[in-house]
Short mmCIF file of C-alpha atoms in Angstrom, two decimals:
data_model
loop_
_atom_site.label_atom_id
_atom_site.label_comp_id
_atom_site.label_asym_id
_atom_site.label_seq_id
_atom_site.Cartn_x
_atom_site.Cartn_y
_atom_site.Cartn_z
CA UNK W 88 53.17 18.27 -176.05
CA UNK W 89 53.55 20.60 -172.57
CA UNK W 90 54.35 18.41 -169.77
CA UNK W 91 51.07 19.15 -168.27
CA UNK W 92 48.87 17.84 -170.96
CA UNK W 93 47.10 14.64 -170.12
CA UNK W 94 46.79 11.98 -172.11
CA UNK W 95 42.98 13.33 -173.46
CA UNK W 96 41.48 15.34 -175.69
CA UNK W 97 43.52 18.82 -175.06
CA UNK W 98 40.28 20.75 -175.85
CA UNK W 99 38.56 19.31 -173.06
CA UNK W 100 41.41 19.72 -170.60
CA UNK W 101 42.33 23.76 -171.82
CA UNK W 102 40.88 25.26 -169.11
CA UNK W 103 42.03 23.44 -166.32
CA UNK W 104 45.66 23.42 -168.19
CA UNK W 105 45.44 27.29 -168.46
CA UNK W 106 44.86 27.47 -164.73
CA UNK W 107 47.59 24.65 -164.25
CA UNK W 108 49.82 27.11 -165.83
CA UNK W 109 48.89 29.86 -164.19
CA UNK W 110 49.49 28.54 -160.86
CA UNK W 111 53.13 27.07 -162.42
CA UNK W 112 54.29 30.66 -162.97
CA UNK W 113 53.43 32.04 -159.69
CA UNK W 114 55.55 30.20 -158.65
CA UNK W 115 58.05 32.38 -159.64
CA UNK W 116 58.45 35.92 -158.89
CA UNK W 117 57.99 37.85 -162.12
CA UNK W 118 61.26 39.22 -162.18
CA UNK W 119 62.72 35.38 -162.19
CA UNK W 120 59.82 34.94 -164.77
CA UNK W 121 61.59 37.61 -167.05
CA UNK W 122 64.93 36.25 -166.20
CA UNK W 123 64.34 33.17 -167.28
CA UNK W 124 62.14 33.95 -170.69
CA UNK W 125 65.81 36.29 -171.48
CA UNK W 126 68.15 33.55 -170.30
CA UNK W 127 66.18 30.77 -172.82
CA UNK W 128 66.30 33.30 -175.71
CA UNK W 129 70.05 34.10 -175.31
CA UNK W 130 70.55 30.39 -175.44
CA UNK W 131 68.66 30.10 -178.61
CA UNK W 132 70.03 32.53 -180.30
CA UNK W 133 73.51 30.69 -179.51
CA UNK W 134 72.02 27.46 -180.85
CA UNK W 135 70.81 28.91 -183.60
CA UNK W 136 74.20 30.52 -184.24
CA UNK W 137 75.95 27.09 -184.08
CA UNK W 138 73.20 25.44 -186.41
CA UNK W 139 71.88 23.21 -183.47
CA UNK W 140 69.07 22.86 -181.68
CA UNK W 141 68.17 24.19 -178.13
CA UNK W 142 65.41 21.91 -176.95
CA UNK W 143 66.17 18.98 -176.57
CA UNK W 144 69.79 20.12 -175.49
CA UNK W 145 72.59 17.74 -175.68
CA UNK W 146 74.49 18.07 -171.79
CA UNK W 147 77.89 18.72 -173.59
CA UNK W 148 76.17 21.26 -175.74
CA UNK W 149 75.33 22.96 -172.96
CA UNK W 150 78.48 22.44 -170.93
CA UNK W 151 79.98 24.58 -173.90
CA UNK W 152 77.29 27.08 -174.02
CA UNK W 153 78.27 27.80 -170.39
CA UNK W 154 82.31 27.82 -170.69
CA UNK W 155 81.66 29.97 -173.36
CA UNK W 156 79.71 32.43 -171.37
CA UNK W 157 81.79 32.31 -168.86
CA UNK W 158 84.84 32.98 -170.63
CA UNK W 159 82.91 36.34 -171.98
CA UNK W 160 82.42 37.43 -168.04
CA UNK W 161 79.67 36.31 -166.86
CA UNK W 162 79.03 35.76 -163.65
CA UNK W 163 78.56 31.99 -161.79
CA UNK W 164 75.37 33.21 -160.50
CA UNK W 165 73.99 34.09 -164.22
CA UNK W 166 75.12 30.91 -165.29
CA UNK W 167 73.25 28.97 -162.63
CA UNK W 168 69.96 30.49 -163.33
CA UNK W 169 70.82 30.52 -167.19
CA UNK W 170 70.92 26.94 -166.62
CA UNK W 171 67.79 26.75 -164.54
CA UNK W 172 66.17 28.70 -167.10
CA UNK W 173 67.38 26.29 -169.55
CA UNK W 174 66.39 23.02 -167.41
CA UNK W 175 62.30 24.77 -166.79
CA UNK W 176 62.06 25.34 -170.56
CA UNK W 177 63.10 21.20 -171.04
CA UNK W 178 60.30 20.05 -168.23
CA UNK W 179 57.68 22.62 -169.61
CA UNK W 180 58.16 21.00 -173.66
CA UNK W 181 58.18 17.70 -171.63
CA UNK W 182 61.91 17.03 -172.10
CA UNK W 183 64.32 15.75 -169.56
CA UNK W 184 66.49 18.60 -168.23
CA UNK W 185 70.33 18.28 -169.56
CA UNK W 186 71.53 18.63 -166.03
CA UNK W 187 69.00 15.87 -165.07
CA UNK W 188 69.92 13.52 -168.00
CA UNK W 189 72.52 11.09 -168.92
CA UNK W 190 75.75 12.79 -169.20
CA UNK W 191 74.44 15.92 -167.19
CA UNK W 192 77.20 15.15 -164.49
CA UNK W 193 79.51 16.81 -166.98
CA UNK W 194 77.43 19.27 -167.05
CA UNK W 195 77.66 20.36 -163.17
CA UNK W 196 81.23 19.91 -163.45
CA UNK W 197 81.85 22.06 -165.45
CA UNK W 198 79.64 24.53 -163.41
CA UNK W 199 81.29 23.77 -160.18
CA UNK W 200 84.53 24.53 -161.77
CA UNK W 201 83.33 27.72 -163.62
CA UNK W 202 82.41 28.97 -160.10
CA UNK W 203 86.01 27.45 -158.61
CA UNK W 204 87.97 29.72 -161.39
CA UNK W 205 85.71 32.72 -160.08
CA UNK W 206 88.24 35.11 -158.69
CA UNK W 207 85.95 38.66 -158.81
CA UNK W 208 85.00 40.38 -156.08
CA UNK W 209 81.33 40.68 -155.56
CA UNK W 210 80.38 44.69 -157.46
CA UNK W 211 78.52 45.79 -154.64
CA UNK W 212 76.65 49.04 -155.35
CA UNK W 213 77.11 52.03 -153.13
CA UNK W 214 74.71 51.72 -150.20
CA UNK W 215 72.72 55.15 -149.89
CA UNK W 216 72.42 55.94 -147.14
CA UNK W 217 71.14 58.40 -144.45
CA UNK W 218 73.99 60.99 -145.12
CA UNK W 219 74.12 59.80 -148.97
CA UNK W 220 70.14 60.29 -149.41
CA UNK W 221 69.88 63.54 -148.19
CA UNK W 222 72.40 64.34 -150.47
CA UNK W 223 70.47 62.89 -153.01
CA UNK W 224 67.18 64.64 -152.15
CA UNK W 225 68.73 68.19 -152.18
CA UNK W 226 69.65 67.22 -155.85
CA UNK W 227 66.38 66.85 -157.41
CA UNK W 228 64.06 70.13 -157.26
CA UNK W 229 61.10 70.06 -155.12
CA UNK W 230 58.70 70.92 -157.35
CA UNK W 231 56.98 69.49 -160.41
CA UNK W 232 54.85 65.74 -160.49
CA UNK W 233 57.79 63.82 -161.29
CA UNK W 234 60.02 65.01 -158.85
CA UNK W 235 57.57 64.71 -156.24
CA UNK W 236 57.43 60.81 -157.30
CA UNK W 237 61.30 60.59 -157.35
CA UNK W 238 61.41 62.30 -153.86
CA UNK W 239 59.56 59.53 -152.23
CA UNK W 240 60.56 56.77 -154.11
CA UNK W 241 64.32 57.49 -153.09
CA UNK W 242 62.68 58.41 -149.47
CA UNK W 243 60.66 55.82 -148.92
CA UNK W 244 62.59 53.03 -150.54
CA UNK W 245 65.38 53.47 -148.04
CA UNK W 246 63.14 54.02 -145.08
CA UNK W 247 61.43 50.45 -145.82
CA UNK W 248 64.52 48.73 -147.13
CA UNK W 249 62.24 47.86 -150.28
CA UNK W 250 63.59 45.95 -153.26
CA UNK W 251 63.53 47.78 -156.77
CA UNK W 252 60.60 45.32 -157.84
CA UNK W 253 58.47 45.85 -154.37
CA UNK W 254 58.65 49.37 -154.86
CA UNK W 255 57.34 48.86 -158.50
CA UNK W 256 54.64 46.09 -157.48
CA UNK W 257 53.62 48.41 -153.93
CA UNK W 258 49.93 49.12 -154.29
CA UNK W 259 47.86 51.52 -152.05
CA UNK W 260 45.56 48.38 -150.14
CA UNK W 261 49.19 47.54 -148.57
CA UNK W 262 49.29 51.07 -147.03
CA UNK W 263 47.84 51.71 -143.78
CA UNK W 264 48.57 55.85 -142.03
CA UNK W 265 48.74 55.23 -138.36
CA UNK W 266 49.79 58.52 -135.68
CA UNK W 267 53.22 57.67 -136.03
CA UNK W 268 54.05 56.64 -139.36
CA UNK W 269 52.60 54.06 -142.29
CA UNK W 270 52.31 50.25 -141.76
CA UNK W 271 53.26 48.22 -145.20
CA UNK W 272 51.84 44.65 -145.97
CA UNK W 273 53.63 41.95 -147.87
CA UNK W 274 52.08 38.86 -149.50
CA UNK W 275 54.40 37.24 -151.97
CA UNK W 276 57.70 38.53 -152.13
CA UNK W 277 60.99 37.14 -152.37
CA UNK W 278 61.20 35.60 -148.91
CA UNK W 279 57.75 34.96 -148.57
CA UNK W 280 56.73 32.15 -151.25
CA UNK W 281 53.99 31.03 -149.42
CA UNK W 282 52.04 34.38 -148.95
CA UNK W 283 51.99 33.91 -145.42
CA UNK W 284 51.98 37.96 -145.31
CA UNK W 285 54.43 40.09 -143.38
CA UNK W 286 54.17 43.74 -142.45
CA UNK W 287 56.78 46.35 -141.66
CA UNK W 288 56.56 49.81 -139.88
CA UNK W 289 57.88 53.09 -141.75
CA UNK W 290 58.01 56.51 -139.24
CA UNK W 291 57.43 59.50 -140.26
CA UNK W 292 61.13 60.54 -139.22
CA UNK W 293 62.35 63.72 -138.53
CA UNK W 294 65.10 63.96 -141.54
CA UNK W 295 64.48 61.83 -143.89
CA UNK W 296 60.66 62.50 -143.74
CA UNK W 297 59.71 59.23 -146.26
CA UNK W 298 56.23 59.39 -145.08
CA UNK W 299 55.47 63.17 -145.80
CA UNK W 300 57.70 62.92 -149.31
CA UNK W 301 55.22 59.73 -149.56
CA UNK W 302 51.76 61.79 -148.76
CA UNK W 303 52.87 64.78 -151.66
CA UNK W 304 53.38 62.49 -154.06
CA UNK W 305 49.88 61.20 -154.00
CA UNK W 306 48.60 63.95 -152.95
CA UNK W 307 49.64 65.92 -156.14
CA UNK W 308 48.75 62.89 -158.53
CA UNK W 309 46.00 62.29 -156.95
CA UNK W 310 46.42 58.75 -155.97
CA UNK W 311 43.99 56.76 -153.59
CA UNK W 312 44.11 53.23 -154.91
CA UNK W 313 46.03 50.68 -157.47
CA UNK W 314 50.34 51.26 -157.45
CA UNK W 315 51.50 53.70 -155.82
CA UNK W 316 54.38 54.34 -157.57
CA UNK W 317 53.27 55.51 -161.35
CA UNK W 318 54.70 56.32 -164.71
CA UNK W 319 54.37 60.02 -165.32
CA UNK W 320 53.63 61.27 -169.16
CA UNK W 321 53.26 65.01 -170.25
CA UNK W 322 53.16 66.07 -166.32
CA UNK W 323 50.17 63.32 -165.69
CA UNK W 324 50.35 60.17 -163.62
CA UNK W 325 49.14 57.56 -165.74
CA UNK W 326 47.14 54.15 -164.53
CA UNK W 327 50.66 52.17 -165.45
CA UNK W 328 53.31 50.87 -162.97
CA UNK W 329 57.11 52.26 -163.29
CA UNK W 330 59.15 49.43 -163.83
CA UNK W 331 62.08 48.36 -161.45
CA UNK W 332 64.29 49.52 -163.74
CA UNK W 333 62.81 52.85 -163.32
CA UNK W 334 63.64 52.58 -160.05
CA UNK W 335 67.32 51.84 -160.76
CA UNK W 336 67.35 55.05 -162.87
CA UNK W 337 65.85 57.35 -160.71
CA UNK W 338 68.67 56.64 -157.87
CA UNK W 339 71.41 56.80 -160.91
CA UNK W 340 70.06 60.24 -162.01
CA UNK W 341 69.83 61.62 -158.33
CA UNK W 342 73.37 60.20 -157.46
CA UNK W 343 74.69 62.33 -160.85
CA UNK W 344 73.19 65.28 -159.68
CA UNK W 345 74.47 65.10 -156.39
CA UNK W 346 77.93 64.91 -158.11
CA UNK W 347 78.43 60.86 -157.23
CA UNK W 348 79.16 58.26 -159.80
CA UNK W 349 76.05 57.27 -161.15
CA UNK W 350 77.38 53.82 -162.26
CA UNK W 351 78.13 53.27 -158.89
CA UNK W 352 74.62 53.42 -157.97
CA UNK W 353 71.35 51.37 -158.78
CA UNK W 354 67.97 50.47 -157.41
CA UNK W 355 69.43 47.85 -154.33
CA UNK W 356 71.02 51.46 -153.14
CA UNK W 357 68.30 52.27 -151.26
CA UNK W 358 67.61 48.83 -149.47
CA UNK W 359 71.71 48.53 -148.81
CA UNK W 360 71.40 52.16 -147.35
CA UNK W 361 68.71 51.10 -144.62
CA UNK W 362 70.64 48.32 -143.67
CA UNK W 363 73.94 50.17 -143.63
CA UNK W 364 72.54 53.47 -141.69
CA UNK W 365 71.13 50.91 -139.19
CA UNK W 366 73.97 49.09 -138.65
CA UNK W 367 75.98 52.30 -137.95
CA UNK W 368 73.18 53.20 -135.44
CA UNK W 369 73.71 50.54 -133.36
CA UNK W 370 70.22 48.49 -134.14
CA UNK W 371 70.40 44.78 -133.85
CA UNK W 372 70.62 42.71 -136.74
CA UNK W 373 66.77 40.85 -135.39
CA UNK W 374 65.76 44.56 -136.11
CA UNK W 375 67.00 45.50 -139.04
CA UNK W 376 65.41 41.82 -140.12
CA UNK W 377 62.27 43.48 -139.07
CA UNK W 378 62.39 45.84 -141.56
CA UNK W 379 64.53 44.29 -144.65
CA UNK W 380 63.05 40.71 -144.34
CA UNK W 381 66.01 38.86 -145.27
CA UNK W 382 65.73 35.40 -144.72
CA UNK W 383 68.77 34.67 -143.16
CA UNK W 384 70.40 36.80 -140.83
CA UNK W 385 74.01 36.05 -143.28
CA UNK W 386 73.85 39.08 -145.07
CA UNK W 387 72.86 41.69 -142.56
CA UNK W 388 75.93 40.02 -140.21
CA UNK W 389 78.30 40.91 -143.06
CA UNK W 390 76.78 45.11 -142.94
CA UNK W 391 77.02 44.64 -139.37
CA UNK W 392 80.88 43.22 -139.37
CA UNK W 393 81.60 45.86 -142.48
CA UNK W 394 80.25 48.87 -140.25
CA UNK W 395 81.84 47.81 -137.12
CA UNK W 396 85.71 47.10 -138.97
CA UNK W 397 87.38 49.70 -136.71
CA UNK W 398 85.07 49.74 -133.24
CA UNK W 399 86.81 47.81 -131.15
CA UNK W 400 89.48 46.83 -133.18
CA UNK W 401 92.05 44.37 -131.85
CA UNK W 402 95.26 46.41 -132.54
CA UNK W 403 93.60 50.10 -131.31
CA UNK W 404 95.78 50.02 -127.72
CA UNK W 405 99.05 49.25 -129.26
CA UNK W 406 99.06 50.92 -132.84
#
């Protein structure tokens, strides 16, 4: 029985269980949605592997799972949301979470000391930016439908610090022109559960140019409403999304043919390259918040402190 069934008829109640449900999944961005549908099924398949079963999970049996995964390389972050992902399947089949139940203090421990033993550096991707774009822009040719969509998605990405999956998700009714650039309206997003709304300013710029690489791009696939950002078959924008792993690849591909290592690109690129080129310009970190939306000001301070390493450095009047 799902944990939102009442005690009644279920017929009766399918409707309002359906909506339930609905509601119970937005409150999840869909990428954690995905996440956590892949995290569940690796775990199954583990069970399955081991002839046991994954729901109701035993908190030792998944104290092991974990060790085990983290002895393969996985990081304490994927752990903690495989184990969230496993804990939101137990609640949903109406099962206590293993974490939650008797002997789930193990459990923890054994997470808190997976993420003690944790000696890797944080694989930060290479941050493109202003210098680094342009590079990548003069890579892919100007011409033809698909380039015209790579152009601005590299473009504009950077120039609105987007996420991979808000540059998938961006639809036109966000988009307003104004004399001096495009306004950009959030509702949901990853620091904005509560769809209070937020909205950023993009210029046109004078390098870069995100908004004109923006205007071609929809101009040539004739785009007025729905996403913005489309999947392009046999030289024709189709109706569809690209995914944010689209995204991802399009900044690989462009780093390659700019003669960078592609692996040491991906789709957080272009939001790391805002932050970086504005930290280099001297902007504030309550402006660069502005435009990246981070909730806390945490990460941006570590850009700002990364950037500044050698301005003002104690040691530069004696060594």
């Amino acid at each position: 029985m799902d944990a939102l069934t009442p005690p009644l008829d279920p017929a009766l109640w399918r409707p309002a269980l359906e909506q339930a449900q609905r509601y119970a999944d937005a409150a999840r961005a869909p990428s954690t949605r995905r996440a956590y549908i892949s995290d569940w099924r690796q775990f199954s398949c583990w069970c399955t592997a081991r002839q046991t079963s994954p729901l109701p999970a035993d908190p030792r049996l998944v104290a092991l799972y974990l060790s085990d995964e983290a002895a393969r390389g996985l990081a304490p972050a994927t752990l903690g949301r495989r184990l969230a992902a496993i804990g939101l399947a137990h609640r949903r089949a109406g099962c206590m979470p293993p974490h939650l139940a008797e002997g789930g203090a193990l459990l923890l421990e054994v997470l808190t000391g997976i993420r003690r033993s944790w000696r890797q550096a944080p694989q930060r991707k290479v941050a493109a930016d202003a210098d680094v774009l342009r590079d990548l822009l003069r890579a892919l040719p100007e011409q033809g439908l698909k380039n015209f969509r790579n152009r601005a998605v590299l473009a504009f990405g950077m120039a609105g610090a987007f996420r991979r999956s808000e540059l998938a998700a961006l639809r036109m009714e966000q988009l307003t022109r104004e004399p001096r650039g495009m306004r950009v309206r959030f509702g949901v997003t990853k620091t904005d559960q509560e769809a209070k709304g937020t909205v950023i300013a993009i210029p046109d710029g004078r390098r870069i140019r995100p908004i004109a690489l923006l205007e071609t791009w929809l101009q040539a696939a004739k785009i007025s409403e729905g996403f913005v950002f489309r999947r392009v078959v046999a030289g024709h924008a189709t109706d569809a999304p690209m995914s944010d792993r689209a995204v991802a690849r399009i900044v690989q591909r462009a780093a390659k043919a700019a003669g960078y290592d592609p692996a040491r690109f991906g789709g957080h690129s272009l939001r790391a390259g805002f932050i970086t080129a504005s930290a280099r310009a001297g902007a504030s970190i309550f402006q660069m918040k502005d435009v990246s939306r981070h909730k806390s000001t945490d990460v941006l301070a570590a850009y700002v402190r990364e950037e500044g390493l050698f301005e003002q450095h104690a040691g530069e009047a004696f060594l």
